[in-house]
Amino acid sequence: MLQKVTGIVIRTVNYGESNKVVTLFSEELGKVAIMARGAKKPGSRFHASSQPFVEGVYIFPSSRGLAQLKSSDVMTSYPEIRKDVDRMAYAMYWLELVDRSVEDRVQNRPLFRILQDALQALNAGMDADVITHHLELRILHLLGVSPVLTGCVRCGDVTDPMYFSVASGGFLCGRHREEGAVPLSERLAKLLYLMSKHELSEFRNVPLSNDSRLLLRQLFDVYMESYSGLRLKTKRVLDQMIRLHLNED
């Protein structure tokens, strides 16, 4: 019996002289690995469909083990992302983040659509940091460690000023402010709350000042490291790229 899925390539591993093991994050099956024979060869029928963040339709036998890819049809390769090294660095981080956050063959249609929306938005030129933090919040929710952004962790107060505490796992009000808590502007606190509740499309035209951009990166980096337990190679590459640009400026 053949299985047909719509999937996004989130990881590839070379296997032998000409083959690849391709890991898909699919709408129907969740994460699944398949063997794409000959995919390393440029002229192979599977070469294009076995590249990272390609989205396509894949057909392979139903199997608990490593199935062999029978046919594939590329829906989009997100060409604007591939033209830009910076965008590619962000996209590769998202792929590894999803890969490391989900188990094999556990269906998660909402997360598939979140990743799909993220790639589509990046391809269309949306702010990569806004997309990244939206995706990170969704992953943290999936892992059961999302920050409390509805009000003060201690008392639920929502009055300004608000602080963010990694140690306490979310917002703190002025009365419960603790050492290490970072003050947030009313606008930034509201943005974090809204990002935790609304779809990515609501934030397509959200401007971020350089100060806000830097602060959000620092907060999410520390929070992700503290609560997710994930150490990602692609995040180190992305951080190096960002530092390089900051030095250039």
PDB file of C-alpha atoms in Angstrom:
ATOM      1  CA  MET A   1       0.000   0.000   0.000  1.00  0.00           C
ATOM      2  CA  LEU A   2       1.358   3.399  -0.986  1.00  0.00           C
ATOM      3  CA  GLN A   3       1.290   6.459   1.261  1.00  0.00           C
ATOM      4  CA  LYS A   4       0.871   9.957  -0.220  1.00  0.00           C
ATOM      5  CA  VAL A   5       1.808  12.979   1.902  1.00  0.00           C
ATOM      6  CA  THR A   6       2.322  16.698   1.575  1.00  0.00           C
ATOM      7  CA  GLY A   7       5.618  17.408   3.301  1.00  0.00           C
ATOM      8  CA  ILE A   8       8.428  19.886   3.879  1.00  0.00           C
ATOM      9  CA  VAL A   9      12.004  18.581   3.808  1.00  0.00           C
ATOM     10  CA  ILE A  10      13.466  19.392   7.236  1.00  0.00           C
ATOM     11  CA  ARG A  11      16.652  17.282   7.130  1.00  0.00           C
ATOM     12  CA  THR A  12      18.772  15.319   4.644  1.00  0.00           C
ATOM     13  CA  VAL A  13      21.607  12.869   5.249  1.00  0.00           C
ATOM     14  CA  ASN A  14      23.811  11.485   2.488  1.00  0.00           C
ATOM     15  CA  TYR A  15      23.688   7.698   2.277  1.00  0.00           C
ATOM     16  CA  GLY A  16      26.248   5.899   0.160  1.00  0.00           C
ATOM     17  CA  GLU A  17      27.566   7.371  -3.065  1.00  0.00           C
ATOM     18  CA  SER A  18      24.322   8.629  -4.534  1.00  0.00           C
ATOM     19  CA  ASN A  19      21.436   8.293  -2.077  1.00  0.00           C
ATOM     20  CA  LYS A  20      19.863  10.476   0.598  1.00  0.00           C
ATOM     21  CA  VAL A  21      17.785   9.801   3.657  1.00  0.00           C
ATOM     22  CA  VAL A  22      15.221  12.592   3.568  1.00  0.00           C
ATOM     23  CA  THR A  23      13.250  13.572   6.659  1.00  0.00           C
ATOM     24  CA  LEU A  24       9.892  15.148   5.912  1.00  0.00           C
ATOM     25  CA  PHE A  25       7.602  17.010   8.236  1.00  0.00           C
ATOM     26  CA  SER A  26       4.295  16.049   6.685  1.00  0.00           C
ATOM     27  CA  GLU A  27       0.739  17.183   7.181  1.00  0.00           C
ATOM     28  CA  GLU A  28      -0.578  13.629   7.316  1.00  0.00           C
ATOM     29  CA  LEU A  29       2.065  11.649   9.250  1.00  0.00           C
ATOM     30  CA  GLY A  30       4.162  14.215  11.081  1.00  0.00           C
ATOM     31  CA  LYS A  31       7.899  13.545  10.863  1.00  0.00           C
ATOM     32  CA  VAL A  32       8.895  10.637   8.637  1.00  0.00           C
ATOM     33  CA  ALA A  33      12.188   9.540   7.061  1.00  0.00           C
ATOM     34  CA  ILE A  34      12.388   8.041   3.566  1.00  0.00           C
ATOM     35  CA  MET A  35      15.171   6.799   1.297  1.00  0.00           C
ATOM     36  CA  ALA A  36      15.590   8.777  -1.929  1.00  0.00           C
ATOM     37  CA  ARG A  37      17.778   6.656  -4.177  1.00  0.00           C
ATOM     38  CA  GLY A  38      20.067   8.570  -6.532  1.00  0.00           C
ATOM     39  CA  ALA A  39      19.000  11.928  -5.042  1.00  0.00           C
ATOM     40  CA  LYS A  40      22.600  13.187  -4.712  1.00  0.00           C
ATOM     41  CA  LYS A  41      22.997  13.150  -8.494  1.00  0.00           C
ATOM     42  CA  PRO A  42      21.998  16.472 -10.133  1.00  0.00           C
ATOM     43  CA  GLY A  43      20.154  14.663 -12.909  1.00  0.00           C
ATOM     44  CA  SER A  44      18.151  12.463 -10.558  1.00  0.00           C
ATOM     45  CA  ARG A  45      14.372  12.702 -10.543  1.00  0.00           C
ATOM     46  CA  PHE A  46      14.569  13.125  -6.758  1.00  0.00           C
ATOM     47  CA  HIS A  47      17.353  15.724  -6.679  1.00  0.00           C
ATOM     48  CA  ALA A  48      15.091  18.797  -6.573  1.00  0.00           C
ATOM     49  CA  SER A  49      12.556  17.302  -4.159  1.00  0.00           C
ATOM     50  CA  SER A  50      15.222  16.262  -1.625  1.00  0.00           C
ATOM     51  CA  GLN A  51      16.554  19.752  -0.858  1.00  0.00           C
ATOM     52  CA  PRO A  52      15.988  21.465   2.534  1.00  0.00           C
ATOM     53  CA  PHE A  53      12.674  23.381   2.948  1.00  0.00           C
ATOM     54  CA  VAL A  54      11.320  22.153  -0.373  1.00  0.00           C
ATOM     55  CA  GLU A  55       7.596  21.524  -0.061  1.00  0.00           C
ATOM     56  CA  GLY A  56       6.064  18.811  -2.182  1.00  0.00           C
ATOM     57  CA  VAL A  57       3.945  15.711  -2.544  1.00  0.00           C
ATOM     58  CA  TYR A  58       5.750  12.453  -1.767  1.00  0.00           C
ATOM     59  CA  ILE A  59       4.640   8.885  -2.417  1.00  0.00           C
ATOM     60  CA  PHE A  60       6.229   5.879  -0.722  1.00  0.00           C
ATOM     61  CA  PRO A  61       5.151   2.467   0.636  1.00  0.00           C
ATOM     62  CA  SER A  62       3.519   2.353   4.053  1.00  0.00           C
ATOM     63  CA  SER A  63       6.144   0.931   6.364  1.00  0.00           C
ATOM     64  CA  ARG A  64       7.315   1.171   9.960  1.00  0.00           C
ATOM     65  CA  GLY A  65      10.906   1.106   8.747  1.00  0.00           C
ATOM     66  CA  LEU A  66      12.751   3.269   6.234  1.00  0.00           C
ATOM     67  CA  ALA A  67      10.530   3.365   3.151  1.00  0.00           C
ATOM     68  CA  GLN A  68      11.858   4.012  -0.343  1.00  0.00           C
ATOM     69  CA  LEU A  69      10.580   7.088  -2.155  1.00  0.00           C
ATOM     70  CA  LYS A  70       8.623   6.106  -5.273  1.00  0.00           C
ATOM     71  CA  SER A  71       7.683   9.502  -6.678  1.00  0.00           C
ATOM     72  CA  SER A  72       7.684  13.165  -5.731  1.00  0.00           C
ATOM     73  CA  ASP A  73       6.294  16.421  -7.073  1.00  0.00           C
ATOM     74  CA  VAL A  74       7.748  19.750  -5.939  1.00  0.00           C
ATOM     75  CA  MET A  75       5.075  22.300  -5.006  1.00  0.00           C
ATOM     76  CA  THR A  76       7.521  25.085  -4.120  1.00  0.00           C
ATOM     77  CA  SER A  77      11.205  25.417  -3.325  1.00  0.00           C
ATOM     78  CA  TYR A  78      10.772  28.919  -1.817  1.00  0.00           C
ATOM     79  CA  PRO A  79      13.082  30.524  -4.397  1.00  0.00           C
ATOM     80  CA  GLU A  80      13.391  33.929  -2.711  1.00  0.00           C
ATOM     81  CA  ILE A  81      14.764  32.274   0.429  1.00  0.00           C
ATOM     82  CA  ARG A  82      17.351  30.372  -1.614  1.00  0.00           C
ATOM     83  CA  LYS A  83      18.615  33.594  -3.197  1.00  0.00           C
ATOM     84  CA  ASP A  84      19.509  35.110   0.186  1.00  0.00           C
ATOM     85  CA  VAL A  85      22.071  33.661   2.614  1.00  0.00           C
ATOM     86  CA  ASP A  86      20.513  35.460   5.592  1.00  0.00           C
ATOM     87  CA  ARG A  87      17.032  34.122   4.904  1.00  0.00           C
ATOM     88  CA  MET A  88      18.449  30.638   4.432  1.00  0.00           C
ATOM     89  CA  ALA A  89      20.122  30.806   7.851  1.00  0.00           C
ATOM     90  CA  TYR A  90      16.792  31.634   9.494  1.00  0.00           C
ATOM     91  CA  ALA A  91      14.941  28.911   7.552  1.00  0.00           C
ATOM     92  CA  MET A  92      17.518  26.251   8.438  1.00  0.00           C
ATOM     93  CA  TYR A  93      17.174  27.158  12.118  1.00  0.00           C
ATOM     94  CA  TRP A  94      13.403  26.718  11.916  1.00  0.00           C
ATOM     95  CA  LEU A  95      13.779  23.313  10.255  1.00  0.00           C
ATOM     96  CA  GLU A  96      16.121  22.022  12.948  1.00  0.00           C
ATOM     97  CA  LEU A  97      13.925  23.491  15.671  1.00  0.00           C
ATOM     98  CA  VAL A  98      10.892  21.615  14.353  1.00  0.00           C
ATOM     99  CA  ASP A  99      12.918  18.445  13.746  1.00  0.00           C
ATOM    100  CA  ARG A 100      14.228  18.379  17.316  1.00  0.00           C
ATOM    101  CA  SER A 101      10.866  19.255  18.869  1.00  0.00           C
ATOM    102  CA  VAL A 102       8.653  16.480  17.471  1.00  0.00           C
ATOM    103  CA  GLU A 103       8.664  12.696  17.618  1.00  0.00           C
ATOM    104  CA  ASP A 104       8.565  10.451  14.553  1.00  0.00           C
ATOM    105  CA  ARG A 105       5.177   9.768  12.986  1.00  0.00           C
ATOM    106  CA  VAL A 106       3.144  11.931  15.353  1.00  0.00           C
ATOM    107  CA  GLN A 107       0.680  13.973  13.322  1.00  0.00           C
ATOM    108  CA  ASN A 108       0.675  17.689  14.101  1.00  0.00           C
ATOM    109  CA  ARG A 109      -1.238  19.585  11.443  1.00  0.00           C
ATOM    110  CA  PRO A 110      -1.184  22.908  13.343  1.00  0.00           C
ATOM    111  CA  LEU A 111       2.623  22.889  13.569  1.00  0.00           C
ATOM    112  CA  PHE A 112       2.921  21.868   9.922  1.00  0.00           C
ATOM    113  CA  ARG A 113       0.830  24.896   8.946  1.00  0.00           C
ATOM    114  CA  ILE A 114       2.844  27.148  11.269  1.00  0.00           C
ATOM    115  CA  LEU A 115       6.087  26.065   9.575  1.00  0.00           C
ATOM    116  CA  GLN A 116       4.473  26.404   6.155  1.00  0.00           C
ATOM    117  CA  ASP A 117       3.225  29.911   7.004  1.00  0.00           C
ATOM    118  CA  ALA A 118       6.689  30.864   8.298  1.00  0.00           C
ATOM    119  CA  LEU A 119       8.420  29.804   5.081  1.00  0.00           C
ATOM    120  CA  GLN A 120       5.802  31.503   2.915  1.00  0.00           C
ATOM    121  CA  ALA A 121       6.132  34.730   4.910  1.00  0.00           C
ATOM    122  CA  LEU A 122       9.938  34.675   4.745  1.00  0.00           C
ATOM    123  CA  ASN A 123       9.805  34.001   1.014  1.00  0.00           C
ATOM    124  CA  ALA A 124       7.502  37.039   0.662  1.00  0.00           C
ATOM    125  CA  GLY A 125       9.946  39.290   2.515  1.00  0.00           C
ATOM    126  CA  MET A 126       8.418  39.485   6.002  1.00  0.00           C
ATOM    127  CA  ASP A 127      10.701  40.382   8.927  1.00  0.00           C
ATOM    128  CA  ALA A 128      12.638  37.207   9.756  1.00  0.00           C
ATOM    129  CA  ASP A 129      12.934  38.020  13.473  1.00  0.00           C
ATOM    130  CA  VAL A 130       9.185  38.479  13.874  1.00  0.00           C
ATOM    131  CA  ILE A 131       8.583  35.138  12.149  1.00  0.00           C
ATOM    132  CA  THR A 132      11.250  33.445  14.273  1.00  0.00           C
ATOM    133  CA  HIS A 133       9.842  34.606  17.603  1.00  0.00           C
ATOM    134  CA  HIS A 134       6.312  33.643  16.566  1.00  0.00           C
ATOM    135  CA  LEU A 135       7.540  30.151  15.677  1.00  0.00           C
ATOM    136  CA  GLU A 136       9.608  29.876  18.869  1.00  0.00           C
ATOM    137  CA  LEU A 137       6.549  30.692  20.978  1.00  0.00           C
ATOM    138  CA  ARG A 138       4.616  27.940  19.205  1.00  0.00           C
ATOM    139  CA  ILE A 139       7.418  25.427  19.778  1.00  0.00           C
ATOM    140  CA  LEU A 140       7.666  26.388  23.461  1.00  0.00           C
ATOM    141  CA  HIS A 141       3.905  25.826  23.763  1.00  0.00           C
ATOM    142  CA  LEU A 142       4.274  22.430  22.090  1.00  0.00           C
ATOM    143  CA  LEU A 143       7.001  21.493  24.578  1.00  0.00           C
ATOM    144  CA  GLY A 144       4.833  22.631  27.483  1.00  0.00           C
ATOM    145  CA  VAL A 145       7.213  25.377  28.617  1.00  0.00           C
ATOM    146  CA  SER A 146       5.763  28.540  27.072  1.00  0.00           C
ATOM    147  CA  PRO A 147       6.239  31.774  29.054  1.00  0.00           C
ATOM    148  CA  VAL A 148       3.317  33.353  30.897  1.00  0.00           C
ATOM    149  CA  LEU A 149       2.419  36.395  28.795  1.00  0.00           C
ATOM    150  CA  THR A 150      -1.154  37.073  29.942  1.00  0.00           C
ATOM    151  CA  GLY A 151      -0.078  39.007  33.040  1.00  0.00           C
ATOM    152  CA  CYS A 152       2.193  38.818  36.055  1.00  0.00           C
ATOM    153  CA  VAL A 153       3.303  35.263  36.866  1.00  0.00           C
ATOM    154  CA  ARG A 154       2.754  35.995  40.567  1.00  0.00           C
ATOM    155  CA  CYS A 155      -0.540  37.870  40.691  1.00  0.00           C
ATOM    156  CA  GLY A 156      -1.934  38.168  37.160  1.00  0.00           C
ATOM    157  CA  ASP A 157      -1.649  41.967  37.127  1.00  0.00           C
ATOM    158  CA  VAL A 158      -1.541  43.483  33.634  1.00  0.00           C
ATOM    159  CA  THR A 159      -0.795  47.104  34.470  1.00  0.00           C
ATOM    160  CA  ASP A 160       2.207  48.912  33.064  1.00  0.00           C
ATOM    161  CA  PRO A 161       5.164  48.724  33.646  1.00  0.00           C
ATOM    162  CA  MET A 162       5.767  45.055  32.902  1.00  0.00           C
ATOM    163  CA  TYR A 163       8.983  43.070  33.211  1.00  0.00           C
ATOM    164  CA  PHE A 164      10.095  39.776  31.694  1.00  0.00           C
ATOM    165  CA  SER A 165      11.776  37.234  33.941  1.00  0.00           C
ATOM    166  CA  VAL A 166      13.390  34.127  32.464  1.00  0.00           C
ATOM    167  CA  ALA A 167      13.824  32.694  35.970  1.00  0.00           C
ATOM    168  CA  SER A 168      10.102  33.059  36.778  1.00  0.00           C
ATOM    169  CA  GLY A 169       8.963  32.069  33.300  1.00  0.00           C
ATOM    170  CA  GLY A 170       7.168  35.149  32.037  1.00  0.00           C
ATOM    171  CA  PHE A 171       5.840  38.592  32.892  1.00  0.00           C
ATOM    172  CA  LEU A 172       6.216  40.237  36.289  1.00  0.00           C
ATOM    173  CA  CYS A 173       4.489  43.395  37.453  1.00  0.00           C
ATOM    174  CA  GLY A 174       6.267  46.255  39.217  1.00  0.00           C
ATOM    175  CA  ARG A 175       5.339  44.933  42.660  1.00  0.00           C
ATOM    176  CA  HIS A 176       6.829  41.506  41.987  1.00  0.00           C
ATOM    177  CA  ARG A 177       9.830  42.602  39.964  1.00  0.00           C
ATOM    178  CA  GLU A 178      12.913  40.529  40.823  1.00  0.00           C
ATOM    179  CA  GLU A 179      16.623  40.740  40.140  1.00  0.00           C
ATOM    180  CA  GLY A 180      17.387  39.972  36.507  1.00  0.00           C
ATOM    181  CA  ALA A 181      13.893  40.856  35.255  1.00  0.00           C
ATOM    182  CA  VAL A 182      14.029  42.952  32.073  1.00  0.00           C
ATOM    183  CA  PRO A 183      11.769  46.003  31.721  1.00  0.00           C
ATOM    184  CA  LEU A 184       9.524  46.024  28.657  1.00  0.00           C
ATOM    185  CA  SER A 185       7.774  48.897  26.984  1.00  0.00           C
ATOM    186  CA  GLU A 186       3.988  48.655  26.925  1.00  0.00           C
ATOM    187  CA  ARG A 187       4.154  48.134  23.146  1.00  0.00           C
ATOM    188  CA  LEU A 188       6.661  45.277  23.371  1.00  0.00           C
ATOM    189  CA  ALA A 189       4.793  43.529  26.196  1.00  0.00           C
ATOM    190  CA  LYS A 190       1.579  43.745  24.166  1.00  0.00           C
ATOM    191  CA  LEU A 191       3.340  42.444  21.058  1.00  0.00           C
ATOM    192  CA  LEU A 192       4.610  39.364  22.918  1.00  0.00           C
ATOM    193  CA  TYR A 193       1.139  38.667  24.291  1.00  0.00           C
ATOM    194  CA  LEU A 194      -0.492  39.025  20.864  1.00  0.00           C
ATOM    195  CA  MET A 195       2.145  36.838  19.190  1.00  0.00           C
ATOM    196  CA  SER A 196       1.316  34.054  21.629  1.00  0.00           C
ATOM    197  CA  LYS A 197      -2.371  34.219  20.704  1.00  0.00           C
ATOM    198  CA  HIS A 198      -2.667  35.142  17.023  1.00  0.00           C
ATOM    199  CA  GLU A 199      -1.642  33.770  13.641  1.00  0.00           C
ATOM    200  CA  LEU A 200       1.503  34.977  11.894  1.00  0.00           C
ATOM    201  CA  SER A 201      -0.479  36.845   9.236  1.00  0.00           C
ATOM    202  CA  GLU A 202      -1.512  39.403  11.878  1.00  0.00           C
ATOM    203  CA  PHE A 203       2.105  40.602  12.184  1.00  0.00           C
ATOM    204  CA  ARG A 204       3.154  41.117   8.565  1.00  0.00           C
ATOM    205  CA  ASN A 205       3.601  44.881   8.946  1.00  0.00           C
ATOM    206  CA  VAL A 206       4.891  45.088  12.521  1.00  0.00           C
ATOM    207  CA  PRO A 207       7.943  47.387  12.679  1.00  0.00           C
ATOM    208  CA  LEU A 208      10.736  46.575  15.129  1.00  0.00           C
ATOM    209  CA  SER A 209      13.247  49.167  16.234  1.00  0.00           C
ATOM    210  CA  ASN A 210      16.860  48.047  16.485  1.00  0.00           C
ATOM    211  CA  ASP A 211      16.646  48.205  20.291  1.00  0.00           C
ATOM    212  CA  SER A 212      13.479  46.091  20.379  1.00  0.00           C
ATOM    213  CA  ARG A 213      14.945  43.613  17.901  1.00  0.00           C
ATOM    214  CA  LEU A 214      18.083  43.150  20.004  1.00  0.00           C
ATOM    215  CA  LEU A 215      16.124  42.841  23.257  1.00  0.00           C
ATOM    216  CA  LEU A 216      13.753  40.209  21.835  1.00  0.00           C
ATOM    217  CA  ARG A 217      16.657  38.166  20.483  1.00  0.00           C
ATOM    218  CA  GLN A 218      18.367  38.209  23.867  1.00  0.00           C
ATOM    219  CA  LEU A 219      15.206  37.271  25.763  1.00  0.00           C
ATOM    220  CA  PHE A 220      14.265  34.430  23.427  1.00  0.00           C
ATOM    221  CA  ASP A 221      17.817  33.089  23.260  1.00  0.00           C
ATOM    222  CA  VAL A 222      18.088  32.836  27.038  1.00  0.00           C
ATOM    223  CA  TYR A 223      14.540  31.510  27.469  1.00  0.00           C
ATOM    224  CA  MET A 224      14.899  28.871  24.740  1.00  0.00           C
ATOM    225  CA  GLU A 225      18.222  27.716  26.158  1.00  0.00           C
ATOM    226  CA  SER A 226      16.837  27.579  29.698  1.00  0.00           C
ATOM    227  CA  TYR A 227      13.547  25.791  29.011  1.00  0.00           C
ATOM    228  CA  SER A 228      13.651  23.882  25.726  1.00  0.00           C
ATOM    229  CA  GLY A 229      16.773  21.829  26.397  1.00  0.00           C
ATOM    230  CA  LEU A 230      17.688  22.148  22.705  1.00  0.00           C
ATOM    231  CA  ARG A 231      21.210  22.946  21.511  1.00  0.00           C
ATOM    232  CA  LEU A 232      21.003  23.595  17.796  1.00  0.00           C
ATOM    233  CA  LYS A 233      23.891  23.878  15.331  1.00  0.00           C
ATOM    234  CA  THR A 234      21.830  26.051  13.009  1.00  0.00           C
ATOM    235  CA  LYS A 235      21.179  28.544  15.829  1.00  0.00           C
ATOM    236  CA  ARG A 236      24.910  29.011  16.314  1.00  0.00           C
ATOM    237  CA  VAL A 237      25.304  29.666  12.583  1.00  0.00           C
ATOM    238  CA  LEU A 238      22.425  32.166  12.662  1.00  0.00           C
ATOM    239  CA  ASP A 239      23.920  33.953  15.686  1.00  0.00           C
ATOM    240  CA  GLN A 240      27.301  34.208  13.956  1.00  0.00           C
ATOM    241  CA  MET A 241      25.639  35.731  10.897  1.00  0.00           C
ATOM    242  CA  ILE A 242      23.752  38.282  13.021  1.00  0.00           C
ATOM    243  CA  ARG A 243      26.921  39.256  14.907  1.00  0.00           C
ATOM    244  CA  LEU A 244      28.743  39.700  11.606  1.00  0.00           C
ATOM    245  CA  HIS A 245      26.077  42.110  10.364  1.00  0.00           C
ATOM    246  CA  LEU A 246      26.154  44.055  13.635  1.00  0.00           C
ATOM    247  CA  ASN A 247      29.937  44.461  13.302  1.00  0.00           C
ATOM    248  CA  GLU A 248      29.505  45.656   9.736  1.00  0.00           C
ATOM    249  CA  ASP A 249      27.073  48.324  10.902  1.00  0.00           C
TER     250      ASP A 249
END
